[in-house]
């Protein structure tokens, strides 16, 4: 494991122009919250306060929903698709132009390595806006009826793991379909959503089409329970998703939920082992494992178990943990003290229940929130680390003998978001993909995303799809 050093950050944070405080973005302007409440957003790698951010109360949410309703009625809802597309293309281009700045901001506020923010998150954000811009004037060909109509006002609540990418997954299809939005980013990562608000101003987006209400869970609750919200899109934990589903029962609201996961990454004996080990590392350590579709359960065929384990340990010894703004960093900071406590607790439970814990030697910085890349062997299906989402850089390793056993173990979870299969045999890939109860099945790759591909879960991983043509369906009423 690489020793942590304060290497000079080549992607210097000086390219972001942080304000000391941010208001709410309502009706095209930054405004003060009605009761003046603010909260601090902190860099998880240094514990430095980055900025103060407004905390939206119910009156602020009400103001934002009213602005979105007016914009829907007066401009956006009746604007020809080709004109909506122009705005979306403009937004996509500005995101590309401001890409480095957005990547640094994301890395600072979230703790993710700059290399990932720069090469994965922000390019995918721009790609999402380009992709849905292309749909805006072709909705009648999307397969949802001859004259599909937007629902109206969408209330969108997103988590902290991919702050700007989740925003793009929510806002781009909603706007392309003609809805207006009120979005609540996660409390610990509001900054790129606020930068996006500036981008909306820069793109001359009509006021009220996009509104950003920052705050904690109570703000999200005020948004999803607001009577004038037509459509709710939520990404986050299964517990909060269930509470939202209960709260909207019997109302006019449509809901899509993208929730947790406990994906199996399945390695067969005929797989190219070096490639599979790269896929295992990417599957669980990408974004510190703060990934809903992370390959957090490794299922290895018994005959190659020792080989895979030895190779994985060697590879883990080369991972650099440390300053997210250093381009050489592979693993950044854990997003919050609460998330760190959860990862520590579940890892301790793993040991107490009898699994064996291993990390490569690693010096972690004193300030900030850190957890070393960790694997557990000797894991049984009954262990909590095999059943519960840890949402951190912690891998539970199990073995199997036959493909049928691999399927049984992979599907033995209340979740069903994603899975990975590593094998040379094309026929086995197809057989496995058919049997795995997972919304996404990757073959000989993992954590690969594309705006054209639908993404979403089975079982307790939620319902509805985001991405691709399917992602429009949630934002269109059929006629
Ligand atoms: P949550 O605690 O559920 O938070 C998600 C969002 O909901 C945050 O903005 C949160 O605000 C807000 N919220 C909290 N309580 C609420 C309530 N009662 N009503 C409305 N909104 C409320 O999840 P998290 O810890 O941020 O994110 C991690 C979870 O998200 C993991 O389980 C992960 O698997 C899942 N996730 C799923 C996906 C997909 S695509 N399926 C993608 C990413 C993450 P605060 O931030 O202020 O608490």
Coordinates of C-alpha atoms and ligand atoms in Angstrom, one line a residue:
X1 CA 0.0 0.0 0.0
X2 CA 1.4 3.4 -0.9
X3 CA 2.3 5.6 2.0
X4 CA 0.3 8.7 2.3
X5 CA 2.2 11.9 1.5
X6 CA 1.0 15.4 1.0
X7 CA 2.0 15.6 -2.6
X8 CA 1.4 19.0 -4.2
X9 CA -2.0 18.9 -5.9
X10 CA -1.5 19.4 -9.6
X11 CA -5.2 19.9 -10.1
X12 CA -5.0 22.9 -7.7
X13 CA -8.1 23.9 -5.9
X14 CA -7.3 27.4 -6.9
X15 CA -9.2 26.8 -10.1
X16 CA -12.5 26.7 -8.1
X17 CA -13.8 30.0 -7.0
X18 CA -15.6 29.1 -3.8
X19 CA -17.9 31.6 -2.2
X20 CA -18.1 31.7 1.6
X21 CA -21.8 31.2 1.5
X22 CA -24.5 30.0 -0.9
X23 CA -28.2 30.7 -1.0
X24 CA -31.0 28.6 -2.5
X25 CA -31.5 28.6 -6.2
X26 CA -35.1 29.5 -6.8
X27 CA -36.8 31.0 -9.9
X28 CA -33.4 31.6 -11.5
X29 CA -31.8 33.5 -8.6
X30 CA -29.8 32.7 -5.5
X31 CA -32.0 33.7 -2.5
X32 CA -31.7 33.6 1.2
X33 CA -33.6 30.9 3.1
X34 CA -36.7 32.3 4.8
X35 CA -35.6 31.5 8.3
X36 CA -31.9 32.3 7.7
X37 CA -30.6 28.8 8.6
X38 CA -27.3 27.7 7.2
X39 CA -25.1 24.6 7.5
X40 CA -21.5 24.0 6.7
X41 CA -20.1 21.7 4.0
X42 CA -16.8 20.2 4.9
X43 CA -14.0 18.6 2.9
X44 CA -13.8 15.0 4.1
X45 CA -10.1 14.8 3.4
X46 CA -9.0 17.8 5.4
X47 CA -12.1 18.6 7.6
X48 CA -11.8 22.2 6.3
X49 CA -15.1 24.1 6.1
X50 CA -15.5 24.7 2.3
X51 CA -18.6 27.0 2.5
X52 CA -21.8 27.7 4.3
X53 CA -25.0 26.6 2.5
X54 CA -28.6 27.6 3.0
X55 CA -30.9 25.1 4.7
X56 CA -34.3 25.1 3.0
X57 CA -37.3 24.9 5.2
X58 CA -40.9 24.0 4.1
X59 CA -41.6 27.6 3.1
X60 CA -38.5 27.7 0.8
X61 CA -39.5 24.3 -0.7
X62 CA -42.9 25.8 -1.3
X63 CA -41.4 28.8 -3.0
X64 CA -39.3 26.5 -5.2
X65 CA -42.2 24.3 -6.2
X66 CA -44.3 27.3 -7.0
X67 CA -41.5 28.7 -9.2
X68 CA -41.3 25.3 -11.0
X69 CA -45.1 25.2 -11.5
X70 CA -45.1 28.7 -13.0
X71 CA -42.2 27.9 -15.3
X72 CA -43.9 24.7 -16.3
X73 CA -47.1 26.5 -17.2
X74 CA -45.6 29.6 -18.8
X75 CA -42.5 28.4 -20.6
X76 CA -41.0 25.0 -20.4
X77 CA -44.1 22.7 -20.5
X78 CA -45.3 24.2 -23.8
X79 CA -41.9 25.0 -25.4
X80 CA -41.2 23.0 -28.6
X81 CA -38.8 20.1 -28.0
X82 CA -36.2 21.5 -30.4
X83 CA -36.0 24.7 -28.3
X84 CA -35.7 22.7 -25.1
X85 CA -32.9 20.7 -26.8
X86 CA -31.0 23.9 -27.5
X87 CA -30.8 24.7 -23.8
X88 CA -29.8 21.2 -22.9
X89 CA -27.0 21.2 -25.5
X90 CA -25.9 24.6 -24.2
X91 CA -25.8 23.2 -20.6
X92 CA -23.8 20.2 -21.8
X93 CA -21.2 22.4 -23.6
X94 CA -20.8 24.7 -20.5
X95 CA -20.3 21.6 -18.3
X96 CA -17.5 20.5 -20.7
X97 CA -16.0 24.0 -20.7
X98 CA -16.0 24.1 -16.9
X99 CA -15.1 20.5 -16.6
X100 CA -11.8 20.9 -14.7
X101 CA -13.3 23.3 -12.2
X102 CA -16.4 21.0 -11.6
X103 CA -14.1 18.0 -11.1
X104 CA -12.0 19.8 -8.5
X105 CA -15.2 21.0 -6.7
X106 CA -16.6 17.4 -6.7
X107 CA -13.4 16.0 -5.4
X108 CA -13.1 18.6 -2.6
X109 CA -16.7 18.3 -1.4
X110 CA -17.1 14.5 -1.8
X111 CA -13.5 13.2 -1.2
X112 CA -13.3 11.2 -4.4
X113 CA -10.0 11.0 -6.3
X114 CA -9.6 13.9 -8.8
X115 CA -8.8 11.3 -11.5
X116 CA -12.2 9.7 -11.2
X117 CA -14.0 13.1 -10.9
X118 CA -12.2 14.4 -14.0
X119 CA -12.2 11.2 -16.2
X120 CA -15.5 9.5 -15.1
X121 CA -18.0 11.7 -13.3
X122 CA -17.9 15.0 -15.2
X123 CA -17.5 13.5 -18.7
X124 CA -20.5 11.3 -17.9
X125 CA -22.5 14.3 -16.7
X126 CA -21.9 16.2 -20.0
X127 CA -22.6 13.0 -22.0
X128 CA -26.0 12.7 -20.2
X129 CA -27.1 16.2 -21.1
X130 CA -25.9 15.7 -24.7
X131 CA -27.8 12.4 -24.9
X132 CA -31.1 13.7 -23.5
X133 CA -30.8 16.9 -25.6
X134 CA -31.0 14.5 -28.6
X135 CA -34.3 13.1 -27.3
X136 CA -36.1 16.4 -26.6
X137 CA -37.5 16.8 -30.1
X138 CA -38.1 13.1 -30.8
X139 CA -40.4 12.1 -27.9
X140 CA -43.2 10.9 -30.1
X141 CA -40.7 8.2 -31.3
X142 CA -39.7 7.1 -27.9
X143 CA -42.3 4.4 -27.8
X144 CA -44.5 5.9 -25.0
X145 CA -47.5 6.9 -27.2
X146 CA -48.0 9.3 -30.1
X147 CA -48.2 12.4 -28.0
X148 CA -46.5 11.9 -24.7
X149 CA -46.8 14.7 -22.2
X150 CA -44.6 15.7 -19.2
X151 CA -46.0 15.2 -15.7
X152 CA -45.3 18.8 -14.6
X153 CA -43.1 19.4 -11.5
X154 CA -40.6 16.8 -10.6
X155 CA -39.2 16.7 -7.0
X156 CA -35.8 15.0 -7.1
X157 CA -33.7 13.9 -4.1
X158 CA -30.1 12.6 -4.6
X159 CA -27.3 11.1 -2.5
X160 CA -23.7 12.1 -2.0
X161 CA -21.7 9.4 -3.7
X162 CA -21.9 10.8 -7.3
X163 CA -23.4 14.3 -6.6
X164 CA -23.2 15.8 -10.0
X165 CA -23.7 12.6 -12.0
X166 CA -26.9 11.8 -10.0
X167 CA -28.1 15.4 -10.7
X168 CA -27.5 14.8 -14.4
X169 CA -29.4 11.4 -14.3
X170 CA -32.3 13.3 -12.7
X171 CA -32.4 16.6 -14.4
X172 CA -31.4 15.8 -18.0
X173 CA -34.3 13.4 -18.8
X174 CA -36.8 15.5 -16.8
X175 CA -36.1 18.6 -18.8
X176 CA -35.9 16.8 -22.1
X177 CA -39.4 15.5 -21.5
X178 CA -40.7 19.0 -20.6
X179 CA -40.9 18.8 -16.8
X180 CA -39.6 21.4 -14.5
X181 CA -37.6 20.4 -11.4
X182 CA -36.8 21.1 -7.8
X183 CA -33.8 19.1 -6.7
X184 CA -32.3 18.5 -3.3
X185 CA -28.7 17.5 -3.2
X186 CA -27.3 15.5 -0.3
X187 CA -26.4 17.6 2.8
X188 CA -22.7 16.7 2.6
X189 CA -22.2 17.4 -1.1
X190 CA -24.2 20.5 -2.2
X191 CA -21.5 22.4 -4.1
X192 CA -21.6 21.0 -7.6
X193 CA -25.4 21.3 -7.6
X194 CA -25.0 24.9 -6.8
X195 CA -22.4 25.3 -9.5
X196 CA -24.9 23.7 -11.8
X197 CA -27.4 26.4 -10.8
X198 CA -24.8 29.0 -12.0
X199 CA -24.6 27.0 -15.2
X200 CA -28.3 27.3 -15.7
X201 CA -28.0 31.0 -15.3
X202 CA -25.1 31.0 -17.8
X203 CA -27.2 29.0 -20.3
X204 CA -30.1 31.5 -19.9
X205 CA -32.4 28.7 -18.9
X206 CA -35.8 30.3 -18.2
X207 CA -36.2 31.1 -14.5
X208 CA -37.9 28.3 -12.4
X209 CA -37.2 25.5 -14.8
X210 CA -34.5 24.2 -12.4
X211 CA -34.5 25.0 -8.7
X212 CA -32.0 23.7 -6.2
X213 CA -33.0 23.5 -2.5
X214 CA -30.1 22.5 -0.2
X215 CA -30.6 21.0 3.2
X216 CA -30.8 17.8 5.1
X217 CA -33.3 14.9 5.2
X218 CA -36.1 17.2 6.4
X219 CA -35.8 19.3 3.3
X220 CA -36.0 16.2 1.2
X221 CA -39.1 15.1 3.1
X222 CA -40.7 18.6 2.6
X223 CA -40.1 18.2 -1.1
X224 CA -41.4 14.7 -1.6
X225 CA -44.5 15.3 0.5
X226 CA -45.3 18.7 -1.2
X227 CA -48.8 18.5 -2.6
X228 CA -47.9 20.2 -5.9
X229 CA -45.1 17.9 -6.9
X230 CA -46.3 15.5 -9.6
X231 CA -43.4 13.2 -9.9
X232 CA -40.8 12.0 -7.4
X233 CA -37.4 10.6 -8.4
X234 CA -35.3 9.4 -5.4
X235 CA -31.8 7.9 -5.2
X236 CA -30.6 6.9 -1.8
X237 CA -31.0 4.2 0.9
X238 CA -33.6 1.5 0.8
X239 CA -35.0 2.7 4.2
X240 CA -35.7 6.2 3.0
X241 CA -37.0 4.9 -0.3
X242 CA -39.5 2.8 1.5
X243 CA -40.6 5.7 3.7
X244 CA -41.1 7.8 0.6
X245 CA -43.1 5.1 -1.1
X246 CA -45.4 4.9 2.0
X247 CA -45.8 8.7 2.2
X248 CA -47.0 9.0 -1.4
X249 CA -49.4 6.0 -1.3
X250 CA -52.8 7.1 -2.6
X251 CA -51.6 10.5 -4.0
X252 CA -51.3 11.5 -7.7
X253 CA -47.6 11.3 -7.5
X254 CA -45.5 9.0 -9.7
X255 CA -42.4 7.6 -8.0
X256 CA -39.1 6.1 -9.2
X257 CA -36.7 4.8 -6.6
X258 CA -33.0 3.9 -7.1
X259 CA -31.9 2.3 -3.9
X260 CA -29.2 0.1 -2.4
X261 CA -27.3 -2.9 -3.6
X262 CA -25.1 -5.9 -2.6
X263 CA -23.8 -7.0 -6.0
X264 CA -22.1 -10.3 -6.7
X265 CA -19.0 -10.1 -8.8
X266 CA -18.6 -13.7 -10.0
X267 CA -15.3 -15.1 -11.2
X268 CA -15.2 -18.4 -13.0
X269 CA -12.1 -20.6 -13.3
X270 CA -11.8 -19.9 -17.1
X271 CA -11.7 -16.1 -16.6
X272 CA -8.6 -14.2 -17.6
X273 CA -7.5 -13.8 -13.9
X274 CA -5.4 -10.6 -14.3
X275 CA -8.3 -8.8 -16.0
X276 CA -10.8 -10.2 -13.4
X277 CA -8.6 -8.9 -10.6
X278 CA -8.7 -5.4 -12.2
X279 CA -12.4 -5.8 -12.4
X280 CA -12.7 -6.8 -8.7
X281 CA -10.6 -3.8 -7.6
X282 CA -12.6 -1.4 -9.8
X283 CA -15.8 -3.1 -8.7
X284 CA -15.3 -2.5 -5.0
X285 CA -12.7 0.3 -4.6
X286 CA -13.9 2.7 -7.3
X287 CA -15.2 5.8 -5.5
X288 CA -14.1 4.3 -2.1
X289 CA -16.9 1.7 -2.6
X290 CA -19.5 4.4 -2.2
X291 CA -21.3 2.9 -5.2
X292 CA -24.8 1.5 -5.1
X293 CA -23.9 -1.1 -7.7
X294 CA -20.4 -1.9 -6.2
X295 CA -19.2 -5.5 -6.6
X296 CA -19.2 -5.9 -2.8
X297 CA -19.6 -9.7 -2.7
X298 CA -16.9 -11.5 -4.7
X299 CA -17.9 -15.1 -5.6
X300 CA -14.8 -17.0 -6.8
X301 CA -14.9 -20.5 -8.2
X302 CA -13.1 -22.8 -5.7
X303 CA -10.5 -24.0 -8.2
X304 CA -9.0 -20.5 -8.7
X305 CA -9.7 -19.1 -5.2
X306 CA -6.0 -19.1 -4.0
X307 CA -4.7 -17.7 -7.3
X308 CA -7.3 -14.9 -7.3
X309 CA -6.8 -14.0 -3.7
X310 CA -3.0 -13.8 -4.0
X311 CA -3.3 -11.7 -7.1
X312 CA -5.9 -9.4 -5.5
X313 CA -3.7 -8.9 -2.4
X314 CA -0.7 -8.0 -4.6
X315 CA -2.8 -5.5 -6.5
X316 CA -4.2 -4.0 -3.3
X317 CA -0.6 -3.4 -2.2
X318 CA -0.2 -0.9 -5.1
X319 CA -3.2 1.2 -4.4
X320 CA -2.5 4.8 -3.2
X321 CA -4.8 6.1 -0.5
X322 CA -4.7 9.8 0.2
X323 CA -5.2 13.3 -0.9
X324 CA -8.1 13.3 -3.4
X325 CA -6.6 16.2 -5.3
X326 CA -3.4 14.3 -6.1
X327 CA -3.6 12.7 -9.5
X328 CA -1.8 9.6 -8.3
X329 CA -4.5 8.8 -5.7
X330 CA -6.6 5.7 -6.2
X331 CA -8.6 5.8 -3.0
X332 CA -9.8 9.1 -1.6
X333 CA -11.6 10.0 1.7
X334 CA -14.8 8.5 3.1
X335 CA -17.5 11.1 2.6
X336 CA -18.6 11.7 6.2
X337 CA -17.9 10.7 9.8
X338 CA -21.3 9.0 9.9
X339 CA -20.4 6.9 6.9
X340 CA -17.0 6.1 8.3
X341 CA -18.6 4.9 11.6
X342 CA -21.0 2.6 9.6
X343 CA -18.1 1.1 7.6
X344 CA -16.1 0.6 10.8
X345 CA -19.1 -0.9 12.7
X346 CA -19.9 -3.5 9.9
X347 CA -16.2 -4.4 9.5
X348 CA -15.9 -5.0 13.2
X349 CA -19.1 -7.2 13.1
X350 CA -17.5 -9.1 10.2
X351 CA -14.6 -10.0 12.5
X352 CA -16.8 -10.8 15.5
X353 CA -18.8 -13.1 13.3
X354 CA -15.7 -15.0 12.4
X355 CA -14.6 -13.7 9.0
X356 CA -10.9 -12.9 8.5
X357 CA -10.0 -9.3 7.7
X358 CA -7.1 -8.2 5.6
X359 CA -5.7 -4.8 4.4
X360 CA -2.4 -4.0 2.8
X361 CA -0.1 -2.0 5.2
X362 CA -1.2 1.6 4.9
X363 CA -0.6 4.9 6.7
X364 CA -3.8 6.9 6.8
X365 CA -3.7 10.7 7.2
X366 CA -4.5 12.0 10.7
X367 CA -7.1 14.6 9.6
X368 CA -10.1 13.6 7.5
X369 CA -12.1 10.5 7.3
X370 CA -10.3 7.4 6.0
X371 CA -10.7 3.7 5.7
X372 CA -8.2 1.3 4.0
X373 CA -9.2 -1.0 1.2
X374 CA -10.2 -4.1 3.0
X375 CA -11.1 -7.7 2.2
X376 CA -12.8 -10.4 4.3
X377 CA -12.2 -14.1 3.6
X378 CA -14.0 -17.0 5.3
X379 CA -17.3 -15.2 4.8
X380 CA -20.5 -17.2 5.0
X381 CA -23.8 -16.1 3.5
X382 CA -25.3 -15.6 7.0
X383 CA -22.7 -13.0 7.9
X384 CA -23.9 -9.4 8.0
X385 CA -21.0 -8.3 5.8
X386 CA -22.4 -10.6 3.1
X387 CA -26.0 -9.4 3.5
X388 CA -25.9 -5.7 4.3
X389 CA -24.7 -2.8 2.1
X390 CA -21.5 -1.4 3.7
X391 CA -21.1 1.4 1.1
X392 CA -17.4 1.5 1.6
X393 CA -14.1 -0.1 0.4
X394 CA -14.8 -3.5 2.0
X395 CA -15.1 -6.7 0.0
X396 CA -16.6 -9.9 1.3
X397 CA -15.2 -13.0 -0.5
X398 CA -17.1 -16.2 -0.9
X399 CA -16.6 -19.3 -3.1
X400 CA -18.7 -21.6 -5.3
X401 CA -18.2 -24.8 -7.2
X402 CA -20.9 -24.8 -9.9
X403 CA -22.6 -22.2 -12.0
X404 CA -25.9 -23.1 -10.3
X405 CA -24.4 -22.5 -6.9
X406 CA -23.0 -19.1 -8.1
X407 CA -26.5 -18.1 -9.2
X408 CA -28.1 -19.2 -5.9
X409 CA -25.6 -17.3 -3.8
X410 CA -25.6 -14.2 -6.1
X411 CA -29.4 -14.0 -5.9
X412 CA -29.5 -14.7 -2.1
X413 CA -30.0 -11.0 -1.2
X414 CA -32.9 -8.7 -0.8
X415 CA -31.2 -6.4 -3.4
X416 CA -31.0 -6.7 -7.1
X417 CA -29.2 -3.8 -8.7
X418 CA -26.2 -5.2 -10.5
X419 CA -23.9 -8.2 -11.0
X420 CA -20.6 -9.1 -12.8
X421 CA -19.6 -12.3 -14.6
X422 CA -16.0 -13.1 -15.5
X423 CA -15.7 -16.0 -17.9
X424 CA -14.4 -16.9 -21.4
X425 CA -17.6 -18.6 -22.4
X426 CA -20.2 -16.5 -24.2
X427 CA -22.9 -19.0 -23.7
X428 CA -22.3 -19.0 -19.9
X429 CA -22.5 -15.2 -19.9
X430 CA -25.9 -15.3 -21.5
X431 CA -27.1 -18.1 -19.2
X432 CA -26.0 -16.2 -16.1
X433 CA -27.5 -12.9 -17.3
X434 CA -30.8 -14.6 -17.7
X435 CA -30.7 -16.2 -14.2
X436 CA -29.3 -13.3 -12.2
X437 CA -31.9 -11.1 -10.6
X438 CA -30.1 -7.9 -11.2
X439 CA -31.0 -4.8 -13.2
X440 CA -27.5 -4.6 -14.7
X441 CA -25.2 -7.5 -15.5
X442 CA -21.7 -6.7 -16.6
X443 CA -19.7 -9.3 -18.4
X444 CA -15.9 -9.2 -18.2
X445 CA -16.1 -5.6 -17.0
X446 CA -17.6 -3.8 -14.0
X447 CA -18.9 -0.3 -13.1
X448 CA -19.2 0.7 -16.7
X449 CA -21.8 3.4 -17.3
X450 CA -23.2 5.0 -20.5
X451 CA -26.1 7.4 -20.9
X452 CA -27.7 5.2 -23.5
X453 CA -28.0 2.2 -21.1
X454 CA -30.9 1.9 -18.7
X455 CA -30.0 1.4 -15.0
X456 CA -32.1 0.4 -12.1
X457 CA -33.0 -2.4 -9.7
X458 CA -35.1 -5.4 -8.9
X459 CA -36.4 -6.3 -5.5
X460 CA -35.4 -3.8 -2.7
X461 CA -33.0 -2.0 -5.1
X462 CA -36.0 0.0 -6.2
X463 CA -38.1 0.4 -9.4
X464 CA -38.0 2.4 -12.6
X465 CA -35.1 2.9 -14.8
X466 CA -32.7 5.8 -15.4
X467 CA -30.6 6.3 -18.5
X468 CA -31.4 5.5 -22.1
X469 CA -34.8 5.6 -23.8
X470 CA -36.2 3.9 -20.7
X471 CA -35.1 6.8 -18.5
X472 CA -37.6 9.1 -20.3
X473 CA -40.6 6.9 -19.4
X474 CA -40.6 8.1 -15.8
X475 CA -41.0 11.7 -16.9
X476 CA -43.8 11.2 -19.5
X477 CA -47.5 10.5 -19.2
X478 CA -48.9 8.3 -21.9
X479 CA -51.8 9.5 -23.9
Ligands
LIG1 P1 -30.1 8.5 2.1 O1 -29.8 8.7 3.5 O2 -31.3 7.7 1.8 O3 -30.1 9.9 1.5 C1 -30.4 10.2 0.1 C2 -31.0 11.5 0.0 O4 -32.3 11.5 0.6 C3 -30.2 12.6 0.6 O5 -30.3 13.8 -0.2 C4 -30.9 12.8 2.0 O6 -30.6 14.0 2.6 C5 -32.3 12.6 1.6 N1 -33.2 12.2 2.6 C6 -32.9 11.7 3.9 N2 -34.1 11.4 4.5 C7 -35.1 11.8 3.8 C8 -36.5 11.7 3.9 N3 -37.1 11.2 5.0 N4 -37.3 12.1 2.9 C9 -36.7 12.6 1.7 N5 -35.4 12.7 1.5 C10 -34.6 12.3 2.5 O7 -28.9 7.8 1.4 P2 -27.4 8.2 1.4 O8 -26.8 7.7 2.6 O9 -27.2 9.6 1.1 O10 -26.9 7.4 0.1 C11 -26.4 6.1 0.1 C12 -27.5 5.2 -0.4 O11 -27.9 5.5 -1.7 C13 -27.0 3.8 -0.5 O12 -27.9 2.9 0.1 C14 -26.9 3.6 -2.0 O13 -26.9 2.3 -2.4 C15 -27.9 4.4 -2.5 N6 -27.6 4.8 -3.9 C16 -28.4 4.2 -4.9 C17 -28.1 4.5 -6.2 C18 -28.9 3.8 -7.2 S1 -28.8 4.4 -8.7 N7 -29.6 2.8 -7.0 C19 -27.1 5.4 -6.5 C20 -26.4 6.0 -5.5 C21 -26.7 5.7 -4.2 P3 -29.3 14.1 3.5 O14 -28.2 13.9 2.6 O15 -29.3 15.4 4.0 O16 -29.5 13.1 4.6

